[in-house]
Amino acid sequence: MAKETVSKNTFKNLPPGVCVPWEQKAKELGEIKGDPEIIKNQWEQLDAFAYMYLWWWVQR
Amino acid sequence: MADDKLKLYEERKKRFLAAMNLEKPDKVPVRLSLSEFVAKHAGYTLQEIYYDLEKNIDSINKLLTDFDLDAITGAPSLWWAGLHDAVGAKYLKFAGRELDPNTQFQYHEEAYMLPEDYDAFIENPTEWILNTFLPRLHEELSEPGSYRANLSLIKGAAGMAMQQGMNKKAWATWAAEYGGVPAFTAMSKAPFDTLADTLRGLTGIMLDLYQRPEKVKAALEVLIPHNIFYGMATSGGEMEFPLFMPLHRGSFPFLNPKQWAEFYWPSLKQVIEAFWSKGKRTLFFAEGNWTPYLESIAELPEKSIVFHVDMTDMAQAKKILGGRFCLSGNVPNMMLAYGKPEEVRDYVKRLIDEYAGDGGFIIDAAAVIQGDAREENIRAIIETAREYGVY
C-alpha cells in the first residue's frame, strides 16, 4: 500500500459530474466581457470529462 | 451501411429488443458475453489483446464473420494494459508482463480506501478519488505534484479518450460491416459494489458492516447519484439498449439476507429505478447465486431489467421473475470448457423448452466466456438456438 495521502477537501457536497463548480471559476475569472454562457458551457464539459476520468478508476 | 448488413442489423436488433420487452420474437435471441475466448478464436495471444487496442477490436471482426450472434458485448478486453502501465495501476496483472502471454488477467484486491477515509469520501468523493485513492492505486501518481505524477494524469486521461474513441469507431464498423448489435451501451454499478470492489475490498467492507455500519450507509447514500450519473453519461444518450451492471457482492452468501436487505438492496434499487425513469433498462448481470433475493428483485418496475442467471436457481427465477422481466443466461461455463457439444445442445434445448416458451428469454452463457471455452461448444449453443429456438 502506498504512503498515506489523506487530504482535506477543497469542496463539499458537489453534485455528480462536477470537479470544480463553474460558480467558483466564475468568481476567479472576474469580469467576463462576452457571453458567459459560452465560457460556462465549455468549462462544464471539460470538468465533466475530468470527473468521468476519476470515477472510471472506481467503477470497475 | 450495405443493404444486406443493415437488414441483418435490424433483424437482430428487433429480435433482441422484443425479448427484452417480454415479447415473442421470431427466434430466441442469442447474446453471448464473450471475452478472452474471442482472442483465442482470432489467433491472438491475451497479451496482444490486452496491450494492442487494434487487435482487441480486430478480434471481434473475426467473431462476427464466423458466428451468428444477435448481440455482442464488444471487444474482449475491457482493459488496456498499456494505459495501466502508463499510470502504474496496481490492481490488475496482465498477460505478457507479470503473467505468461496467454494467462487471463488477475485482479489484485486491496483496501485502497482505508477506514479513516470515510468522512472525506462522504464529504466529496470526487476530490477524495483524485487526492487520496488514485495516488494509492497508481504507482506513477504516488508523489502527487511530481513530474511522473503529472505525466500519469495526462497519459491516463488521454488514454481513456483514445480507447473510448476507438471503441466508438469500432461499434460503427461492426454495425455497418457485420450487422453487429450491442448487448448494452452503458455501464454502472450497485453502490455497494462500488464501495466493496475497488475501494474497501471484500475484507474491508465485511469489517465495516460490523465496525462502522453508519459510515457504510452514508457512503452508499452519497454514491447513489454518482452511479446514476455515471450510467447515464456512459450511455451517451443511447436509450434502446440496456445498461450493463455487473453485480458482485450481492451474490449469496457474501452477505446474509439481513445484510443484503439493509446494505445492498436499497441503494441498488434506487439506481435501477432512476435509470428506468429516464428510459434506460438495466442488464442485471447477477453473477453467482441470487436465489434468496428474487422476491425483492421482483419489486422493480416491470421490464426495467433483464435478469441474467448465472448460478441462481433458474426454475425459481422463472417462477418469481418470469413475465415481469426478460431472463437470460444459465448455460454453465464449466460445460463450455469441459463438456461435449451434445451436452451443450441438450442444455440449450432444455432452457428453451422450459423457460423460453412465452418469449422474454435470451440465450447466453452463465458467466463471461473466457479462454477456456471450446469453440465447438460455442457453436453448439448458437446452432441449437437457431434450429430449436424458432417460435
Coordinates of C-alpha atoms in Angstrom, one line a residue:
Chain A
M1 CA 0.0 0.0 0.0
A2 CA 1.3 3.5 -0.9
K3 CA 2.0 6.1 1.7
E4 CA -0.9 7.9 3.4
T5 CA -2.2 10.7 1.3
V6 CA -5.4 11.7 3.0
S7 CA -6.0 15.4 2.5
K8 CA -8.7 17.9 3.3
N9 CA -11.2 18.5 0.6
T10 CA -11.5 21.9 -1.2
F11 CA -15.2 21.5 -1.9
K12 CA -18.1 19.8 -0.1
N13 CA -21.2 18.2 -1.4
L14 CA -20.6 18.7 -5.1
P15 CA -23.1 17.2 -7.5
P16 CA -22.1 14.3 -9.8
G17 CA -20.3 15.4 -12.9
V18 CA -18.6 18.3 -11.2
C19 CA -14.9 18.7 -10.1
V20 CA -14.7 22.5 -9.8
P21 CA -18.0 24.2 -10.0
W22 CA -18.5 26.9 -12.6
E23 CA -19.6 29.3 -9.8
Q24 CA -16.2 29.1 -8.2
K25 CA -14.4 29.5 -11.5
A26 CA -16.6 32.5 -12.5
K27 CA -15.5 34.3 -9.3
E28 CA -11.9 33.7 -10.1
L29 CA -12.3 34.9 -13.7
G30 CA -13.8 38.2 -12.6
E31 CA -15.3 40.3 -15.4
I32 CA -16.4 38.4 -18.5
K33 CA -16.6 40.7 -21.5
G34 CA -18.6 38.4 -23.8
D35 CA -21.3 35.8 -23.3
P36 CA -20.6 34.0 -20.0
E37 CA -22.8 31.0 -21.1
I38 CA -20.3 30.1 -23.9
I39 CA -17.5 30.0 -21.4
K40 CA -19.5 28.2 -18.8
N41 CA -20.6 25.6 -21.2
Q42 CA -17.1 24.7 -22.3
W43 CA -15.8 24.8 -18.7
E44 CA -18.5 22.3 -17.6
Q45 CA -17.9 19.9 -20.5
L46 CA -14.2 19.6 -19.7
D47 CA -14.9 19.5 -16.0
A48 CA -17.3 16.6 -16.6
F49 CA -14.7 14.8 -18.6
A50 CA -12.2 15.1 -15.7
Y51 CA -15.0 13.8 -13.4
M52 CA -15.6 10.8 -15.7
Y53 CA -11.9 10.0 -15.8
L54 CA -11.6 10.0 -12.0
W55 CA -14.7 7.8 -11.5
W56 CA -13.7 5.5 -14.3
W57 CA -11.0 4.1 -12.0
V58 CA -13.6 3.4 -9.3
Q59 CA -16.4 2.0 -11.4
R60 CA -14.8 -1.3 -12.3
Chain B
M1 CA -24.1 0.5 -44.3
A2 CA -24.6 -2.1 -47.0
D3 CA -28.2 -3.1 -47.5
D4 CA -27.8 -6.7 -46.5
K5 CA -25.9 -5.8 -43.3
L6 CA -28.4 -3.1 -42.5
K7 CA -31.2 -5.7 -42.9
L8 CA -29.3 -8.2 -40.7
Y9 CA -28.7 -5.5 -38.0
E10 CA -32.4 -4.6 -38.0
E11 CA -33.5 -8.2 -37.8
R12 CA -31.1 -8.9 -34.9
K13 CA -32.0 -5.7 -33.1
K14 CA -35.7 -6.3 -33.4
R15 CA -35.3 -9.9 -32.1
F16 CA -33.2 -8.7 -29.1
L17 CA -35.4 -5.8 -28.2
A18 CA -38.6 -7.9 -28.5
A19 CA -37.2 -10.4 -25.9
M20 CA -36.3 -7.7 -23.5
N21 CA -39.8 -6.2 -23.9
L22 CA -41.2 -9.7 -22.9
E23 CA -42.5 -10.3 -26.5
K24 CA -42.0 -13.3 -28.6
P25 CA -39.6 -12.6 -31.4
D26 CA -39.2 -14.8 -34.5
K27 CA -36.4 -16.8 -32.7
V28 CA -34.9 -16.9 -29.2
P29 CA -32.1 -14.3 -29.4
V30 CA -28.5 -15.3 -28.8
R31 CA -26.4 -12.9 -26.9
L32 CA -23.1 -14.3 -25.8
S33 CA -20.9 -12.5 -23.2
L34 CA -17.6 -13.3 -24.9
S35 CA -14.3 -12.1 -23.6
E36 CA -10.9 -13.9 -23.8
F37 CA -12.5 -16.7 -26.0
V38 CA -12.6 -14.1 -28.8
A39 CA -8.8 -13.6 -28.7
K40 CA -8.2 -17.4 -28.9
H41 CA -10.6 -17.7 -31.8
A42 CA -8.9 -14.8 -33.7
G43 CA -5.5 -16.3 -33.2
Y44 CA -4.2 -13.5 -30.9
T45 CA -2.4 -14.0 -27.6
L46 CA -4.0 -12.5 -24.5
Q47 CA -1.0 -10.2 -24.3
E48 CA -1.9 -8.9 -27.8
I49 CA -5.5 -8.1 -27.0
Y50 CA -4.7 -6.6 -23.6
Y51 CA -1.9 -4.4 -24.9
D52 CA -2.9 -3.7 -28.5
L53 CA -6.3 -1.9 -28.9
E54 CA -6.4 -2.6 -32.7
K55 CA -6.0 -6.3 -32.2
N56 CA -8.5 -6.2 -29.4
I57 CA -11.0 -4.7 -31.8
D58 CA -10.0 -6.7 -34.8
S59 CA -10.7 -10.0 -32.9
I60 CA -14.4 -9.1 -33.0
N61 CA -14.3 -8.7 -36.8
K62 CA -13.4 -12.4 -37.0
L63 CA -16.0 -13.4 -34.4
L64 CA -18.8 -11.6 -36.3
T65 CA -17.6 -13.2 -39.5
D66 CA -17.7 -16.7 -38.1
F67 CA -20.6 -16.7 -35.7
D68 CA -24.3 -15.7 -36.0
L69 CA -24.9 -13.6 -32.8
D70 CA -27.9 -11.3 -32.2
A71 CA -25.9 -9.2 -29.7
I72 CA -22.3 -8.9 -28.7
T73 CA -20.6 -7.4 -25.7
G74 CA -17.8 -5.7 -27.5
A75 CA -14.0 -6.0 -27.6
P76 CA -12.9 -8.9 -25.5
S77 CA -10.7 -6.9 -23.2
L78 CA -12.3 -4.1 -21.2
W79 CA -8.9 -3.0 -20.0
W80 CA -6.0 -1.5 -22.0
A81 CA -2.9 -2.8 -20.3
G82 CA -0.7 -0.1 -21.9
L83 CA -2.8 2.5 -20.2
H84 CA -2.5 0.7 -16.9
D85 CA 1.3 0.7 -17.3
A86 CA 1.3 4.4 -18.1
V87 CA -0.3 5.2 -14.7
G88 CA 1.2 2.3 -12.9
A89 CA -2.2 0.8 -11.9
K90 CA -1.6 -1.9 -9.3
Y91 CA -4.9 -3.6 -9.1
L92 CA -4.6 -5.7 -12.3
K93 CA -1.9 -8.1 -13.5
F94 CA -1.7 -8.6 -17.3
A95 CA -0.6 -11.3 -19.7
G96 CA 2.8 -10.6 -21.1
R97 CA 4.1 -8.5 -18.2
E98 CA 3.5 -10.1 -14.8
L99 CA 1.8 -13.1 -16.3
D100 CA 2.5 -15.5 -19.2
P101 CA 1.4 -14.2 -22.6
N102 CA -1.8 -16.4 -22.5
T103 CA -2.8 -16.1 -18.9
Q104 CA -6.1 -14.4 -18.0
F105 CA -5.6 -11.1 -16.3
Q106 CA -5.7 -11.2 -12.5
Y107 CA -7.3 -8.8 -10.0
H108 CA -5.1 -7.9 -7.1
E109 CA -7.6 -6.8 -4.4
E110 CA -6.6 -4.4 -1.6
A111 CA -8.3 -1.9 0.6
Y112 CA -7.3 1.2 -1.4
M113 CA -9.7 3.1 0.8
L114 CA -9.0 3.0 4.5
P115 CA -11.5 3.1 7.3
E116 CA -10.4 6.7 8.2
D117 CA -11.2 7.8 4.7
Y118 CA -14.9 7.5 5.1
D119 CA -15.5 11.1 6.2
A120 CA -13.5 12.7 3.4
F121 CA -15.2 10.3 0.9
I122 CA -18.6 11.2 2.1
E123 CA -17.9 14.9 2.0
N124 CA -16.6 14.9 -1.5
P125 CA -15.9 11.6 -3.2
T126 CA -14.6 13.1 -6.5
E127 CA -11.9 15.1 -4.8
W128 CA -11.0 12.2 -2.5
I129 CA -10.6 9.9 -5.5
L130 CA -8.1 12.3 -7.1
N131 CA -6.2 13.3 -3.9
T132 CA -6.2 10.0 -2.0
F133 CA -7.4 7.0 -4.0
L134 CA -5.5 7.4 -7.2
P135 CA -2.1 8.0 -5.6
R136 CA -2.6 4.7 -3.8
L137 CA -3.8 2.8 -6.9
H138 CA -1.4 4.4 -9.4
E139 CA 2.3 3.9 -8.7
E140 CA 3.1 6.7 -11.1
L141 CA 1.0 9.1 -9.0
S142 CA 2.4 8.1 -5.7
E143 CA 4.1 11.5 -5.3
P144 CA 1.4 14.0 -6.3
G145 CA 2.8 17.1 -8.0
S146 CA 5.9 15.3 -9.2
Y147 CA 6.9 15.1 -12.9
R148 CA 5.9 11.5 -13.1
A149 CA 2.6 12.1 -11.3
N150 CA 1.7 14.9 -13.6
L151 CA 2.6 12.9 -16.6
S152 CA 0.5 9.9 -15.4
L153 CA -2.6 12.1 -15.2
I154 CA -2.1 13.4 -18.8
K155 CA -1.4 9.9 -20.1
G156 CA -4.4 8.3 -18.2
A157 CA -6.9 10.9 -19.3
A158 CA -5.6 10.9 -22.9
G159 CA -5.6 7.1 -22.9
M160 CA -9.2 6.9 -21.8
A161 CA -10.3 9.3 -24.6
M162 CA -8.2 7.3 -27.1
Q163 CA -9.7 4.0 -26.0
Q164 CA -13.2 5.2 -26.0
G165 CA -12.8 6.9 -29.4
M166 CA -11.5 3.7 -30.9
N167 CA -14.3 1.7 -29.4
K168 CA -16.9 4.1 -30.7
K169 CA -15.5 3.8 -34.2
A170 CA -15.4 0.0 -33.9
W171 CA -19.0 -0.2 -33.0
A172 CA -19.9 1.8 -36.1
T173 CA -17.9 -0.7 -38.2
W174 CA -19.3 -3.8 -36.5
A175 CA -22.8 -2.5 -37.2
A176 CA -22.1 -1.4 -40.8
E177 CA -20.0 -4.3 -42.0
Y178 CA -21.2 -7.2 -39.9
G179 CA -24.7 -6.3 -38.6
G180 CA -23.3 -6.4 -35.1
V181 CA -25.7 -5.3 -32.4
P182 CA -24.6 -4.1 -28.9
A183 CA -25.7 -6.1 -25.9
F184 CA -25.5 -2.9 -23.9
T185 CA -24.5 0.7 -24.3
A186 CA -23.7 2.0 -20.9
M187 CA -22.3 0.8 -17.6
S188 CA -22.7 1.4 -13.9
K189 CA -22.6 -0.5 -10.6
A190 CA -24.5 -1.2 -7.5
P191 CA -23.4 1.5 -4.9
F192 CA -22.4 -1.3 -2.5
D193 CA -20.2 -2.9 -5.2
T194 CA -18.5 0.5 -6.0
L195 CA -17.6 0.7 -2.3
A196 CA -16.8 -3.0 -1.8
D197 CA -14.9 -3.8 -5.1
T198 CA -12.2 -1.3 -5.8
L199 CA -12.4 0.9 -2.7
R200 CA -12.7 -1.1 0.5
G201 CA -12.3 -4.6 -0.9
L202 CA -14.1 -7.7 0.5
T203 CA -12.2 -7.9 3.7
G204 CA -12.6 -4.2 4.4
I205 CA -16.3 -4.0 3.7
M206 CA -17.0 -7.0 5.8
L207 CA -15.3 -5.4 8.8
D208 CA -17.1 -2.2 8.1
L209 CA -20.5 -3.8 8.2
Y210 CA -19.9 -4.6 11.9
Q211 CA -17.5 -1.8 13.0
R212 CA -18.9 1.3 11.2
P213 CA -22.3 0.4 9.6
E214 CA -23.5 4.0 9.7
K215 CA -20.5 5.2 7.7
V216 CA -21.2 2.5 5.1
K217 CA -24.8 3.6 4.8
A218 CA -23.7 7.3 4.5
A219 CA -21.2 6.4 1.8
L220 CA -23.8 4.3 -0.1
E221 CA -26.2 7.3 0.1
V222 CA -23.5 9.5 -1.4
L223 CA -22.8 7.0 -4.2
I224 CA -26.4 6.8 -5.5
P225 CA -26.4 10.0 -7.6
H226 CA -22.9 9.4 -8.8
N227 CA -23.7 5.9 -10.0
I228 CA -26.8 7.2 -11.7
F229 CA -24.8 10.0 -13.4
Y230 CA -22.1 7.6 -14.4
G231 CA -24.5 5.2 -16.1
M232 CA -26.3 8.0 -18.0
A233 CA -23.0 9.6 -19.0
T234 CA -21.6 6.4 -20.4
S235 CA -24.9 5.8 -22.3
G236 CA -24.1 8.9 -24.4
G237 CA -27.9 9.4 -24.8
E238 CA -28.5 5.9 -26.3
M239 CA -31.7 4.6 -24.7
E240 CA -32.7 1.5 -26.7
F241 CA -30.2 -1.0 -25.4
P242 CA -29.6 -1.8 -21.8
L243 CA -27.0 -0.6 -19.3
F244 CA -24.6 -3.2 -18.1
M245 CA -24.5 -3.7 -14.4
P246 CA -22.1 -6.5 -13.3
L247 CA -23.3 -7.4 -9.8
H248 CA -20.7 -8.8 -7.4
R249 CA -21.0 -8.7 -3.6
G250 CA -24.8 -9.1 -3.6
S251 CA -24.4 -12.7 -4.6
F252 CA -25.4 -15.1 -1.8
P253 CA -23.7 -15.8 0.6
F254 CA -21.2 -12.9 0.5
L255 CA -23.9 -11.1 2.6
N256 CA -26.6 -12.8 4.7
P257 CA -30.2 -11.9 3.7
K258 CA -30.5 -9.4 6.6
Q259 CA -27.3 -7.6 5.5
W260 CA -28.4 -7.7 1.9
A261 CA -31.7 -6.1 2.7
E262 CA -30.1 -3.5 4.9
F263 CA -26.9 -2.6 2.9
Y264 CA -27.1 -3.9 -0.6
W265 CA -30.5 -3.6 -2.0
P266 CA -31.9 -0.2 -1.1
S267 CA -29.3 1.8 -2.9
L268 CA -29.2 -0.6 -5.9
K269 CA -33.0 -0.4 -6.2
Q270 CA -32.9 3.4 -6.3
V271 CA -30.2 3.4 -9.0
I272 CA -32.1 1.0 -11.2
E273 CA -35.4 2.8 -10.7
A274 CA -33.7 6.1 -11.6
F275 CA -32.4 4.6 -14.9
W276 CA -35.8 3.2 -15.7
S277 CA -37.5 6.6 -15.0
K278 CA -35.1 8.0 -17.6
G279 CA -35.9 5.2 -20.1
K280 CA -32.8 3.1 -19.6
R281 CA -33.2 -0.6 -18.9
T282 CA -30.6 -2.4 -16.8
L283 CA -28.9 -5.7 -17.6
F284 CA -28.9 -7.1 -14.1
F285 CA -25.9 -9.3 -14.6
A286 CA -26.3 -11.3 -11.4
E287 CA -23.0 -13.1 -11.0
G288 CA -23.2 -16.1 -8.6
N289 CA -26.4 -17.1 -6.8
W290 CA -29.2 -14.6 -6.2
T291 CA -32.0 -17.1 -5.4
P292 CA -32.7 -15.8 -1.9
Y293 CA -33.3 -12.3 -3.2
L294 CA -35.6 -13.0 -6.1
E295 CA -38.8 -11.8 -4.3
S296 CA -37.1 -8.4 -3.6
I297 CA -35.9 -8.1 -7.2
A298 CA -39.4 -8.7 -8.3
E299 CA -40.3 -5.3 -6.7
L300 CA -38.5 -3.5 -9.5
P301 CA -40.7 -1.9 -12.2
E302 CA -41.8 -4.4 -14.9
K303 CA -39.4 -4.7 -17.8
S304 CA -36.9 -2.4 -16.1
I305 CA -34.2 -5.1 -16.0
V306 CA -33.0 -8.1 -17.9
F307 CA -32.3 -10.6 -15.1
H308 CA -29.2 -12.6 -16.0
V309 CA -29.0 -16.0 -14.5
D310 CA -25.5 -17.4 -13.5
M311 CA -25.9 -19.8 -10.6
T312 CA -29.3 -18.5 -9.5
D313 CA -32.0 -21.3 -9.5
M314 CA -33.4 -20.9 -13.0
A315 CA -36.7 -22.5 -12.1
Q316 CA -37.2 -20.1 -9.2
A317 CA -36.1 -17.2 -11.3
K318 CA -38.7 -18.1 -13.9
K319 CA -41.4 -18.6 -11.3
I320 CA -40.8 -15.4 -9.5
L321 CA -39.5 -13.0 -12.2
G322 CA -40.9 -14.6 -15.4
G323 CA -43.5 -12.5 -17.2
R324 CA -42.1 -9.5 -15.3
F325 CA -38.6 -9.3 -16.7
C326 CA -36.7 -10.9 -19.5
L327 CA -34.4 -13.7 -18.4
S328 CA -31.0 -14.6 -19.9
G329 CA -28.1 -16.9 -19.4
N330 CA -27.5 -20.1 -17.5
V331 CA -25.5 -22.3 -19.9
P332 CA -22.8 -23.4 -17.5
N333 CA -19.3 -22.1 -18.3
M334 CA -17.8 -25.3 -16.9
M335 CA -19.8 -27.2 -19.6
L336 CA -18.5 -24.8 -22.3
A337 CA -14.9 -25.5 -21.1
Y338 CA -15.0 -29.2 -20.3
G339 CA -18.3 -30.6 -21.7
K340 CA -19.2 -32.0 -25.1
P341 CA -21.3 -30.3 -27.8
E342 CA -24.1 -32.9 -27.2
E343 CA -24.3 -31.8 -23.6
V344 CA -24.4 -28.2 -24.6
R345 CA -27.2 -28.9 -27.1
D346 CA -29.2 -30.8 -24.6
Y347 CA -28.8 -28.0 -22.1
V348 CA -29.8 -25.3 -24.5
K349 CA -32.8 -27.3 -25.7
R350 CA -34.0 -27.7 -22.1
L351 CA -33.6 -24.0 -21.4
I352 CA -35.7 -23.2 -24.5
D353 CA -38.3 -25.8 -23.6
E354 CA -38.7 -24.8 -20.0
Y355 CA -38.1 -21.1 -20.0
A356 CA -38.4 -19.5 -23.5
G357 CA -41.9 -20.6 -24.5
D358 CA -43.6 -17.3 -23.6
G359 CA -40.9 -15.1 -25.0
G360 CA -38.8 -12.8 -22.8
F361 CA -35.8 -15.1 -22.9
I362 CA -32.2 -14.7 -24.2
I363 CA -29.7 -17.5 -24.7
D364 CA -26.3 -16.8 -23.1
A365 CA -23.7 -18.5 -21.0
A366 CA -24.0 -18.3 -17.2
A367 CA -20.9 -16.0 -16.9
V368 CA -18.5 -14.2 -19.2
I369 CA -16.9 -16.7 -21.6
Q370 CA -13.2 -16.8 -21.2
G371 CA -10.3 -18.5 -22.9
D372 CA -11.2 -22.0 -21.6
A373 CA -14.4 -22.3 -23.7
R374 CA -14.2 -24.8 -26.6
E375 CA -15.1 -23.5 -29.9
E376 CA -17.3 -26.5 -30.8
N377 CA -19.3 -25.8 -27.6
I378 CA -19.9 -22.1 -28.6
R379 CA -21.0 -23.3 -32.0
A380 CA -23.4 -25.8 -30.3
I381 CA -25.1 -23.0 -28.3
I382 CA -25.7 -20.9 -31.4
E383 CA -26.7 -23.8 -33.7
T384 CA -29.1 -25.3 -31.2
A385 CA -30.7 -21.9 -30.5
R386 CA -31.1 -21.3 -34.2
E387 CA -32.5 -24.7 -35.0
Y388 CA -34.6 -25.3 -31.9
G389 CA -35.4 -21.8 -30.8
V390 CA -37.8 -20.8 -33.5
Y391 CA -41.2 -19.5 -32.2

